[in-house]
Short mmCIF file of C-alpha atoms in Angstrom, two decimals:
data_model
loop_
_atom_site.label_atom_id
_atom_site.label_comp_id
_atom_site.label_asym_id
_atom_site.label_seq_id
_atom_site.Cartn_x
_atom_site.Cartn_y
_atom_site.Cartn_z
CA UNK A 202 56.72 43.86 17.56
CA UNK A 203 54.58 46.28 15.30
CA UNK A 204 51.29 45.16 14.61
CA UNK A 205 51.90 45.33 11.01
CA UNK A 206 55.01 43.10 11.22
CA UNK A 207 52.20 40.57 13.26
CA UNK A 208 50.10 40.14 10.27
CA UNK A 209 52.83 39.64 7.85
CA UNK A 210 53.58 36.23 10.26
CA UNK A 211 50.04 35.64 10.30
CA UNK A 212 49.12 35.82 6.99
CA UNK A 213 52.95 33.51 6.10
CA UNK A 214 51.55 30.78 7.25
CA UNK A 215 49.33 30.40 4.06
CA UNK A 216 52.92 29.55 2.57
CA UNK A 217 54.11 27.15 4.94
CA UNK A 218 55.96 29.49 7.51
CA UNK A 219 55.86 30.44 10.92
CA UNK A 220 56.76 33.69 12.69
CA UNK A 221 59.10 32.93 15.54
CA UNK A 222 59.31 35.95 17.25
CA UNK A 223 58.99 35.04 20.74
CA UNK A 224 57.72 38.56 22.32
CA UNK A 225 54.00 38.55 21.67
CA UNK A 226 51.25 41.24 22.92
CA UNK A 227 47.76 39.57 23.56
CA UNK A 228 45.13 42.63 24.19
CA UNK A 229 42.26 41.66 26.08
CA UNK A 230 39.46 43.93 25.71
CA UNK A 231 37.19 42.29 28.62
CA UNK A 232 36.09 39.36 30.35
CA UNK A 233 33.53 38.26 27.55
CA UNK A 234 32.02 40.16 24.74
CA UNK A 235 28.88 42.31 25.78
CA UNK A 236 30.16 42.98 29.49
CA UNK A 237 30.85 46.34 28.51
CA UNK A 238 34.97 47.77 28.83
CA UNK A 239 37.13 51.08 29.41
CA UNK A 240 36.84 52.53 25.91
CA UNK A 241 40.11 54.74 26.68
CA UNK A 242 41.52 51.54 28.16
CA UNK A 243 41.40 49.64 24.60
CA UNK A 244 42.89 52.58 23.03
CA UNK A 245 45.47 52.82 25.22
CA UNK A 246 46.29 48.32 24.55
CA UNK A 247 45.58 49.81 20.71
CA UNK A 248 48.91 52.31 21.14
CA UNK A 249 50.64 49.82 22.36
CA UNK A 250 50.56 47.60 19.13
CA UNK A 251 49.28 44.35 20.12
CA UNK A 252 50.10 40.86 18.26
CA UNK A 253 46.53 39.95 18.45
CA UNK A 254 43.08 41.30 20.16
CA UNK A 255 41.61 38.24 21.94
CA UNK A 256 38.32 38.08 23.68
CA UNK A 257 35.68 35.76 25.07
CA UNK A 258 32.35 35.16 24.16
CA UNK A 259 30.29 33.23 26.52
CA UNK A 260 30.29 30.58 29.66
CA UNK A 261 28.04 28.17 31.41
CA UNK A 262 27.84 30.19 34.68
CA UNK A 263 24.37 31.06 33.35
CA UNK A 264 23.32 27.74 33.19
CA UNK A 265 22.25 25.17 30.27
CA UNK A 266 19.42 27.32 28.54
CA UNK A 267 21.51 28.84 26.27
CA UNK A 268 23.38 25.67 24.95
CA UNK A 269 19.82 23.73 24.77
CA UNK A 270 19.05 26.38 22.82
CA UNK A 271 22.19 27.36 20.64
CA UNK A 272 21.34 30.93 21.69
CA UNK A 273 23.29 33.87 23.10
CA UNK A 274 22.14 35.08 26.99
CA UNK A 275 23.22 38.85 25.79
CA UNK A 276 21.53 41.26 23.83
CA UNK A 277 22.13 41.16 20.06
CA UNK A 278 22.40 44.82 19.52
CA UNK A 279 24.70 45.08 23.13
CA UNK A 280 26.89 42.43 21.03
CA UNK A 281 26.57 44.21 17.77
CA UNK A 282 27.69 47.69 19.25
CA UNK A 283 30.85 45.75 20.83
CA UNK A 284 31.78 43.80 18.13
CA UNK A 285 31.78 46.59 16.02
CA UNK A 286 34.14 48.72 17.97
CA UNK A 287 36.42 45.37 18.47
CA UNK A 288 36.74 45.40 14.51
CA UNK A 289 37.33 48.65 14.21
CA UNK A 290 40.16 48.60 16.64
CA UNK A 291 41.14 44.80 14.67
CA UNK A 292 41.60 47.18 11.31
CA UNK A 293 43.33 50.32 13.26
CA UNK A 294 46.43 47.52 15.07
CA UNK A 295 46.46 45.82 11.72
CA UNK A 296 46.14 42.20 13.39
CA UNK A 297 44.01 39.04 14.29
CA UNK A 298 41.08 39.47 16.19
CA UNK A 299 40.01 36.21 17.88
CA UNK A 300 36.42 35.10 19.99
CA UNK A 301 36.20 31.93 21.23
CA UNK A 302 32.93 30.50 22.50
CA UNK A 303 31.07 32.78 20.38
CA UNK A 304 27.16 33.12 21.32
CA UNK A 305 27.49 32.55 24.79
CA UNK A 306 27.36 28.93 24.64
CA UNK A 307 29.64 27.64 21.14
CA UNK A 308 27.22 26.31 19.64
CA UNK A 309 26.95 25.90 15.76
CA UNK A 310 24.00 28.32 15.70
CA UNK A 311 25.28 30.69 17.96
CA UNK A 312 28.79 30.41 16.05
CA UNK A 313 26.45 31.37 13.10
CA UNK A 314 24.64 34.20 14.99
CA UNK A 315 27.99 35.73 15.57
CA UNK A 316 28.67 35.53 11.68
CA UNK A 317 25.61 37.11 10.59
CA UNK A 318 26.59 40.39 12.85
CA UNK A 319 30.11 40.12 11.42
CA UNK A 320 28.68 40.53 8.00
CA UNK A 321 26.63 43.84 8.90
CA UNK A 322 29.27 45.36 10.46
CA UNK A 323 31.57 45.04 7.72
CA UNK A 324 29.07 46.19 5.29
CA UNK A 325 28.07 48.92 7.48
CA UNK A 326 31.89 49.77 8.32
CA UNK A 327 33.23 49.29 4.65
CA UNK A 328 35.76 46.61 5.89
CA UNK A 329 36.93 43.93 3.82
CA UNK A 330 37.83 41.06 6.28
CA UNK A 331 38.37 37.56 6.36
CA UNK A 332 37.30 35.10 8.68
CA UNK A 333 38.22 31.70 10.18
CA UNK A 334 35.03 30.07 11.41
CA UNK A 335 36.02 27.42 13.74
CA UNK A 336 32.99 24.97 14.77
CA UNK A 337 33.15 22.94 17.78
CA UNK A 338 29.34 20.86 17.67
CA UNK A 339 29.37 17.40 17.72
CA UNK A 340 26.79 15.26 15.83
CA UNK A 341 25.14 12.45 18.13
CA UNK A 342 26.71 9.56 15.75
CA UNK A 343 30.26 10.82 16.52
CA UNK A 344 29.84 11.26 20.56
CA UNK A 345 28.29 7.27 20.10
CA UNK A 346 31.10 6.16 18.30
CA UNK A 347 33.35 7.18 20.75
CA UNK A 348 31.40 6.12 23.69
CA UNK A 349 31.36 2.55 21.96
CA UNK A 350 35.69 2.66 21.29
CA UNK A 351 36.32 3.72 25.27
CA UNK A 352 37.64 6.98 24.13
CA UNK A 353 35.14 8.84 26.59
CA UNK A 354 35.89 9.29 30.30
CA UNK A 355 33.53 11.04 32.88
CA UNK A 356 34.89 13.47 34.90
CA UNK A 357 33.62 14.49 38.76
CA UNK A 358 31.02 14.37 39.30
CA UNK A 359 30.10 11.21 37.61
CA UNK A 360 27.13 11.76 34.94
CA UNK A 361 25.94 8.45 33.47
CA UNK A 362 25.44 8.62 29.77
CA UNK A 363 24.55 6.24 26.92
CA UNK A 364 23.37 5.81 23.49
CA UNK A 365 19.67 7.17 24.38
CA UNK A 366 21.01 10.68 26.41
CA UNK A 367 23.82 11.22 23.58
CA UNK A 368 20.53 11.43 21.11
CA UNK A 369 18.44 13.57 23.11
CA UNK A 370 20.61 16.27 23.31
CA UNK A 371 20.18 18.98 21.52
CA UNK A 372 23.71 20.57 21.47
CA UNK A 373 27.11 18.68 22.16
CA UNK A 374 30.05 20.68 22.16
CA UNK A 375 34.19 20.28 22.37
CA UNK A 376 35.65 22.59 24.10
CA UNK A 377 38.99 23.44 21.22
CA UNK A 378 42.22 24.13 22.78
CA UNK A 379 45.14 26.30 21.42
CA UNK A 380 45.66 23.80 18.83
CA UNK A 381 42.30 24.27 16.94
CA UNK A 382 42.56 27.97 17.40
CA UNK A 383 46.41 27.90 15.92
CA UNK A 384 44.53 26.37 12.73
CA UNK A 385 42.22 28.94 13.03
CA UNK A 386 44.89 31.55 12.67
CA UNK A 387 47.35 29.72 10.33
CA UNK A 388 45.03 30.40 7.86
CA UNK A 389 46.04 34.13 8.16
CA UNK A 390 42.35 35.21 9.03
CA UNK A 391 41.41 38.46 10.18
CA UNK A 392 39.08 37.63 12.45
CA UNK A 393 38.40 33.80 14.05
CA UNK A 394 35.15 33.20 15.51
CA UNK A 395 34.90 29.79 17.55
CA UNK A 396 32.52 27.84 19.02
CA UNK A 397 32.98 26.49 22.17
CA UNK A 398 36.41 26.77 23.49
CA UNK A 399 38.81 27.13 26.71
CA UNK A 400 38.95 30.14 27.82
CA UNK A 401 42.21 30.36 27.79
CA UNK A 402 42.73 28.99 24.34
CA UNK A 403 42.04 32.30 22.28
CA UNK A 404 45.31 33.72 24.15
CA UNK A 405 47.64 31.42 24.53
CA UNK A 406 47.39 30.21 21.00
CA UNK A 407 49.31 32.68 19.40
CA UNK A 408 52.19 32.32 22.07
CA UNK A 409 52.43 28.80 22.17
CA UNK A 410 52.98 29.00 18.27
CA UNK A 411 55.85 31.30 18.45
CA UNK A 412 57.93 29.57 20.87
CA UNK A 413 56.83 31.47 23.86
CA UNK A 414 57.41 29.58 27.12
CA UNK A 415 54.77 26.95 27.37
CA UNK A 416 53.99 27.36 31.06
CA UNK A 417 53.95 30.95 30.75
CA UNK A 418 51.37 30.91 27.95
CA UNK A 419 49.18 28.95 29.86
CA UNK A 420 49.50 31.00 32.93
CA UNK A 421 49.21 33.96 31.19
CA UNK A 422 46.20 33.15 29.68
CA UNK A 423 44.41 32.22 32.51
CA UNK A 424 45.37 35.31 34.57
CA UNK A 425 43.54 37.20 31.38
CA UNK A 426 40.85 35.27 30.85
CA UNK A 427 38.47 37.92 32.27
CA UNK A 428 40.54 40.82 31.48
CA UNK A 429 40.64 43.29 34.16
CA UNK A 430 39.33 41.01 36.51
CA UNK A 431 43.02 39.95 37.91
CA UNK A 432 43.81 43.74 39.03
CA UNK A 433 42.38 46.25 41.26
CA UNK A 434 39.37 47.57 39.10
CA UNK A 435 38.08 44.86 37.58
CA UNK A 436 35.05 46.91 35.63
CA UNK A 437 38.07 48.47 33.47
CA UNK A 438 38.18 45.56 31.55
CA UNK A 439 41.20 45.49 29.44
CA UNK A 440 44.22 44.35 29.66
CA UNK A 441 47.51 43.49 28.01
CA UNK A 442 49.52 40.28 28.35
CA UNK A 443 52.98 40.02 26.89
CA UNK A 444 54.86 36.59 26.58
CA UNK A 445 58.17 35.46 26.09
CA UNK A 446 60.51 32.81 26.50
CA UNK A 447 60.57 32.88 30.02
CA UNK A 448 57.22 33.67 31.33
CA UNK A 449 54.83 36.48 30.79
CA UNK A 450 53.99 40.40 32.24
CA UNK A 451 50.84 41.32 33.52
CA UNK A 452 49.83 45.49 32.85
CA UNK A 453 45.86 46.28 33.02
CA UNK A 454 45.23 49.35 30.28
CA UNK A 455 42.65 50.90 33.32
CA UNK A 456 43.85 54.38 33.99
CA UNK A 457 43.34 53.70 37.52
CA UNK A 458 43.88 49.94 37.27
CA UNK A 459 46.56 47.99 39.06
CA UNK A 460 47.98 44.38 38.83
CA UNK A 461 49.58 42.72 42.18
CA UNK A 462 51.15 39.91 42.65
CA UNK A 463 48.13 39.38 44.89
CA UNK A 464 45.54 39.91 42.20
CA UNK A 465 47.74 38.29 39.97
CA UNK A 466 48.09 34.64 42.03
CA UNK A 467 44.71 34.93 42.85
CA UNK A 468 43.01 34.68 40.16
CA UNK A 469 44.21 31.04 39.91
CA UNK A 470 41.34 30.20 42.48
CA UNK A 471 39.10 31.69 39.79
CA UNK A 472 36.37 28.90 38.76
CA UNK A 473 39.04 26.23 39.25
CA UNK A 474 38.99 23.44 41.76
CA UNK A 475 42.86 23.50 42.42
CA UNK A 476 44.53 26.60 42.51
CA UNK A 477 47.97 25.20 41.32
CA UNK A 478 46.87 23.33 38.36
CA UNK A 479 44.68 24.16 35.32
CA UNK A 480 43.99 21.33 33.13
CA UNK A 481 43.43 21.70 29.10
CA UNK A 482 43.77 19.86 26.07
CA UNK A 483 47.19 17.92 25.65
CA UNK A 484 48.18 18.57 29.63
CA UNK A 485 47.96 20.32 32.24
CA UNK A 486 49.45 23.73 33.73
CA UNK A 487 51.46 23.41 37.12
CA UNK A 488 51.95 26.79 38.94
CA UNK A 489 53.52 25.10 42.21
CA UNK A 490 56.71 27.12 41.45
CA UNK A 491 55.05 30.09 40.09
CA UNK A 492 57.07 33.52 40.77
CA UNK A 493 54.82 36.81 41.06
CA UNK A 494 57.27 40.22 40.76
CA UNK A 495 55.96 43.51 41.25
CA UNK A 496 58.00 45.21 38.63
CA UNK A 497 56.25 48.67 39.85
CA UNK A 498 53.38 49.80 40.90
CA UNK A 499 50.66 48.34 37.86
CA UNK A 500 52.84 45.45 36.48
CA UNK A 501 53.68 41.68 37.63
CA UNK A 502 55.78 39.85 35.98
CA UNK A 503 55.36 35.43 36.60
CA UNK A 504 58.13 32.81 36.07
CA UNK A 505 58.57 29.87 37.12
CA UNK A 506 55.10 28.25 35.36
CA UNK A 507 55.25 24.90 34.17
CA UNK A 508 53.23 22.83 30.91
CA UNK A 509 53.02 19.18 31.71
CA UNK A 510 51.90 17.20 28.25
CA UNK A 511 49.56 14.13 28.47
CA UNK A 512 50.05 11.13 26.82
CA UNK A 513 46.76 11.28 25.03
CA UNK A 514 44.93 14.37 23.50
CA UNK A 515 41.11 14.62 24.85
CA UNK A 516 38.71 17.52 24.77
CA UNK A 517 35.96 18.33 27.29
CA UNK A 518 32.42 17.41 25.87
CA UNK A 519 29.52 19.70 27.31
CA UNK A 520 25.91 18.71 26.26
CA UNK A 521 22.35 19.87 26.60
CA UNK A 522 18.57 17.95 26.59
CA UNK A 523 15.20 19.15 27.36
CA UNK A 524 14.79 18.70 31.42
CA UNK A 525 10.16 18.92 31.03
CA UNK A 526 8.45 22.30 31.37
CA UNK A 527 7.68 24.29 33.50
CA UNK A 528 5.72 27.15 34.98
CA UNK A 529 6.71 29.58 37.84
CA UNK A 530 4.69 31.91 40.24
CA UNK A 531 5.50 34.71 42.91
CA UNK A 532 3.72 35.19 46.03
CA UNK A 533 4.53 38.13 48.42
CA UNK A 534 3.89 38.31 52.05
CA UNK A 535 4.17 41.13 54.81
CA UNK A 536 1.70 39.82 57.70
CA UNK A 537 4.05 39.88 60.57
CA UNK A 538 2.56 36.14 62.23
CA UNK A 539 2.57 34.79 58.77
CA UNK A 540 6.36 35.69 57.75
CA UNK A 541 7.29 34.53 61.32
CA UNK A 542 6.32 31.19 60.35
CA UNK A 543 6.45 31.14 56.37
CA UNK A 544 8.41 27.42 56.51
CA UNK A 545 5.34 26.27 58.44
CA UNK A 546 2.79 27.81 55.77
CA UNK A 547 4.56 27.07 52.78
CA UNK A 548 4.87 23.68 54.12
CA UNK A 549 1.11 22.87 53.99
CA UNK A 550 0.65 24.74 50.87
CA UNK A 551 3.12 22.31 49.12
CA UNK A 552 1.50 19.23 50.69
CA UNK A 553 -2.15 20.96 49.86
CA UNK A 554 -1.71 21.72 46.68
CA UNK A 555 0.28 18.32 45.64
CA UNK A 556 -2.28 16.48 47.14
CA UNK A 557 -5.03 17.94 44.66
CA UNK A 558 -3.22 17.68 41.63
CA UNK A 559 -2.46 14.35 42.21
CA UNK A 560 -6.29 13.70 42.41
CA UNK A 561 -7.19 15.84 39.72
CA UNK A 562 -3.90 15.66 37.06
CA UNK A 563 -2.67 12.37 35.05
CA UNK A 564 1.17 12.80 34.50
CA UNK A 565 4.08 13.03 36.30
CA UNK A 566 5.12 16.78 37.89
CA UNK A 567 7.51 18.15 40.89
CA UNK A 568 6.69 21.66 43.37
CA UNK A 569 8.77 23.61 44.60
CA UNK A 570 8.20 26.14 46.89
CA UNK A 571 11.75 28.67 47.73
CA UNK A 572 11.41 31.33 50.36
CA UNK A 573 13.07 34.58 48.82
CA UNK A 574 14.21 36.54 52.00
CA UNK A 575 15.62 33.74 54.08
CA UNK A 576 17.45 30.52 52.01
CA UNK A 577 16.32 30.89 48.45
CA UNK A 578 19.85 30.13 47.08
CA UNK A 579 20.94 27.60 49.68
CA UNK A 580 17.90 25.93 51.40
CA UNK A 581 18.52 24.10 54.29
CA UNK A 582 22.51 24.18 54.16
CA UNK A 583 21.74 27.89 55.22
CA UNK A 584 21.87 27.42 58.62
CA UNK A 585 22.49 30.97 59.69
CA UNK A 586 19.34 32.16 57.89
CA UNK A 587 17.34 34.75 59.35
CA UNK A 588 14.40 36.40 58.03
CA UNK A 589 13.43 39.88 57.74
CA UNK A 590 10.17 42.23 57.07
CA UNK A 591 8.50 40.35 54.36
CA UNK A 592 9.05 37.73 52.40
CA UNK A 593 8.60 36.27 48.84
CA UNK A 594 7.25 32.84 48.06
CA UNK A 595 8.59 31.28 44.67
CA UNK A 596 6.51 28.07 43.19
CA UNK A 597 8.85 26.25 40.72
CA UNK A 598 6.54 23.59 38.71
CA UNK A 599 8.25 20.98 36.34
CA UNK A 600 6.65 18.91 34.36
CA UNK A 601 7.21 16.21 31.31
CA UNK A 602 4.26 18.72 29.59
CA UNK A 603 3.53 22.13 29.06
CA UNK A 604 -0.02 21.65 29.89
CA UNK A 605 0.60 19.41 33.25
CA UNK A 606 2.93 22.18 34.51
CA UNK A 607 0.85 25.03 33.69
CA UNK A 608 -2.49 23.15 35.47
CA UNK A 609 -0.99 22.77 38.68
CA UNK A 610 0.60 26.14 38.55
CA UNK A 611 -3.02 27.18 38.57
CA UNK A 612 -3.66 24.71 41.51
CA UNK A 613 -1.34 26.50 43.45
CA UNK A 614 -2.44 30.01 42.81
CA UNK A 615 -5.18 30.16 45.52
CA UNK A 616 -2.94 28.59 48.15
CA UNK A 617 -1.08 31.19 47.55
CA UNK A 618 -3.03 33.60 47.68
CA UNK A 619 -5.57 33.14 50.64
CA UNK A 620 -4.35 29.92 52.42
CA UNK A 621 -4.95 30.43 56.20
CA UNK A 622 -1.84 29.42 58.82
CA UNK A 623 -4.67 27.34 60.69
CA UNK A 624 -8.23 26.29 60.03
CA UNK A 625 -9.96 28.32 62.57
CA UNK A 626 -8.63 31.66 61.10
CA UNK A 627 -9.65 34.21 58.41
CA UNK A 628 -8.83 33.64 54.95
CA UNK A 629 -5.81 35.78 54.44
CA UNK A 630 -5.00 37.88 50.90
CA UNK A 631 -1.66 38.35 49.85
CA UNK A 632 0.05 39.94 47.21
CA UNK A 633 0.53 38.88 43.67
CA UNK A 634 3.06 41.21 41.99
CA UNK A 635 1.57 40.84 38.36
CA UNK A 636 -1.89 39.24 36.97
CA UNK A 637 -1.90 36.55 35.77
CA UNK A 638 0.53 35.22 38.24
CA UNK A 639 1.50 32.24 36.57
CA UNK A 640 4.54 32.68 34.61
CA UNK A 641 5.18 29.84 31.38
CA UNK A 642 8.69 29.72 31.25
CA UNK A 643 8.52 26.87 28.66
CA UNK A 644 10.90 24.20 27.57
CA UNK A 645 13.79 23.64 29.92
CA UNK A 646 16.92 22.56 30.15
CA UNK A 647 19.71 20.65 31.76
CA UNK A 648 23.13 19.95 31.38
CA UNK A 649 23.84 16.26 31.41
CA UNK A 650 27.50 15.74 30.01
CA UNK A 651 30.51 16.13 32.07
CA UNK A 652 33.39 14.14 29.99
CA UNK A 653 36.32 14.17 28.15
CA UNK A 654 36.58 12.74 24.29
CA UNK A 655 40.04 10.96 23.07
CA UNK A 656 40.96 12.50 19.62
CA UNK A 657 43.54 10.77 17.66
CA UNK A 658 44.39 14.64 15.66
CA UNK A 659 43.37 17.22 17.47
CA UNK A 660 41.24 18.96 14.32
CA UNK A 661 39.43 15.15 14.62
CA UNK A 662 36.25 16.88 15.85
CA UNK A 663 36.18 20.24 14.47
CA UNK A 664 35.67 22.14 11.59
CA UNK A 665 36.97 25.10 9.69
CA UNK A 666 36.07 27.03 7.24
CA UNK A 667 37.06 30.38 5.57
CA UNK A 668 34.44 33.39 4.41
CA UNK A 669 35.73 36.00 2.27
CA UNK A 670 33.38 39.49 4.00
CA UNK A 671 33.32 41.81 1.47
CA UNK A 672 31.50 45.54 2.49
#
């Protein structure tokens, strides 16, 4: 199908219709917006007339500053400069272009962040455009409510919540399924920006609302989640998924990029705890008797997928609050004895330093003290650690205050600095790598919801909204 032709069925739906055409092209420029992608690549998916351009716009994997926050974790002019070329290939295929989790974390602000850019870019591009804005925060109230009528369930692990953590957060967000985002298009939009989403919702949307097979668009969608990252050159970026009625093709747009029915299948394992099933809003894919066919050497082509519906519609609630403050330092170490034994050392410099703050400080606060070099990331479930030439020494302090955090980060900085391995040694000097060592890394966050909400409509907890962009 033409990309022209896609538009037309697009833009029908303002009069009650629906394009059936079961054949649909979803380009996918990358794994998320400001990644970077194969500029060639995209123009080659652009050739090949897509139905719609699709693309993600954020995650968790970076952890819950950025929904505490609202903001983005990218740069705004990295996102600017890709967002711009993403609506300039929108206008060249003549169809939808479509970001879910917008802003890195969906959150009403970031949503809005994302809108503001839009604007420039169409004034700065002379493009007309119009734009869904699909918002996925929740208000406190509405999260409480629903606590209160049972339609909340906690997922593993089990988070505890009530009326008092519901209020403290600072962002709540649904995550919007293909329903929400078939809204978002039925409005015949030009561009949909959404707040938090799947990430598979932005491309199986379209298929799902042509007839395409069900299981297919699911599986589909999650095998292009991150683009290129489901062939052999993942760094290419782009890719192309077509759908039909019986399942869907795989073909990366990398020059030297190739799809596998190995790269294919495995991306299933891909941030999911079971590698055969991939739940969502309204069910659940089942890829048990998935079928992965090398049609030549860059294309797969799956059958065989299969779309289980639930009996009840629920979206997955993520939410933020403020986890204290806290202060970090950096201590680096070469002395031969002293690296040798740097659990030993940083041992008594924890227990020293705690020990004086708790004499001198009123207020609650935690230290932490991670070896960089031997089991920074994994502590003492590395067991095969084994140190090397020298050695850094990170404090981590937490507190309820600013202040609190930022006085015992000061504690700690002589300990650090000259604390002897015994008491009948010299006074050692090690190395700070910046003055004043004591980093304020503020407010903090954490994420502390882990559920799914009951909706009795699926739009129940969402909004949208329509802006006419004029250049």
């Amino acid at each position: 199908m033409s990309g022209e032709s896609s538009t037309r069925g697009a833009q029908s739906k303002r009069r009650g219709t629906v394009d059936k055409s079961v054949t649909t092209k979803i380009l996918i420029p990358s794994g998320a917006l400001g990644l970077g992608y194969d500029r060639d690549a995209l123009m080659r998916g652009i050739a090949l007339k897509p139905d719609l351009i699709a693309i993600d716009g954020g995650s968790t994997d970076s952890g819950p500053h950025y929904l505490g926050t609202g903001t983005s974790k990218y740069s705004r002019s990295s996102i600017k400069s890709e967002w711009r070329e993403l609506m300039q290939a929108r206008a060249m295929a003549n169809v939808p272009l479509v970001i879910g989790t917008a802003g890195t974390c969906g959150a009403d602000d970031a949503v809005d962040w994302l809108m503001e850019i839009t604007k420039e870019i169409a004034t700065e591009t002379d493009q007309d455009v119009t734009v869904a804005v699909l918002k996925s925060g929740q208000p406190a109230d509405r999260v409480i409510n629903a606590l209160d009528q049972g339609r909340i369930t906690p997922l593993e692990p089990v988070i505890d919540i009530d009326h008092n953590l519901l209020q403290n957060c600072t962002n709540i967000v649904a995550l919007a399924g293909a329903e929400q985002i078939q809204a978002a298009l039925n409005t015949g939009a030009d561009i949909v920006i959404a707040g938090r989403a799947t990430d598979t919702a932005t491309i199986a949307a379209l298929p799902l609302a042509r007839g395409c097979h069900a299981g297919g668009a699911w599986h589909g969608a999650k095998i292009g989640e991150c683009g290129a990252l489901a062939t052999t050159n993942p760094s290419s970026g782009t890719i192309m998924i077509t759908f039909d009625a019986d399942g869907f093709t795989v073909e990366p747009m990398g020059q030297n990029a190739l799809a596998t029915p190995y790269t294919v299948s495995a991306h299933m394992l891909y941030e999911n705890s079971n590698p055969l099933q991939l739940y969502e809003p309204g069910g659940h894919l089942d890829v048990t008797g998935a079928i992965y066919t090398a049609l030549d050497d860059r294309r797969v082509r799956v059958t065989g997928s299969t779309w289980v519906p639930s009996h009840t519609y629920s979206v997955k609630l993520e939410g933020a609050r403020c986890g204290g403050f806290q202060c970090v330092s950096l201590a680096l170490i070469r002395e031969a004895r002293y690296v040798q034994n740097i659990e030993t050392w940083t041992k008594a410099v924890e227990q020293n330093c705690r020990k004086k703050a708790q004499e001198c400080i009123e207020g609650d606060f935690t230290l932490e003290l991670r070896i960089i070099g031997l089991n920074a990331t994994l502590g003492a479930q590395d067991v095969n650690a084994q140190i090397g030439t020298e050695v850094g020494v990170l404090g981590i302090v937490t507190a309820p205050s600013e202040m609190v955090a930022k006085e015992v980060a000061k504690m700690l900085n002589p300990y650090l600095l000259h604390m002897p391995l015994t008491d009948d040694e010299d006074m050692p000097t090690f190395a700070f790598p910046f003055s004043p060592n004591e980093m304020n890394r503020g407010e903090i966050y954490e994420f502390c919801l882990n559920h799914v909400m009951e909706l009795n409509d699926p739009m129940q907890a969402f909004s949208l909204t329509i802006e006419q962009v004029r250049a």
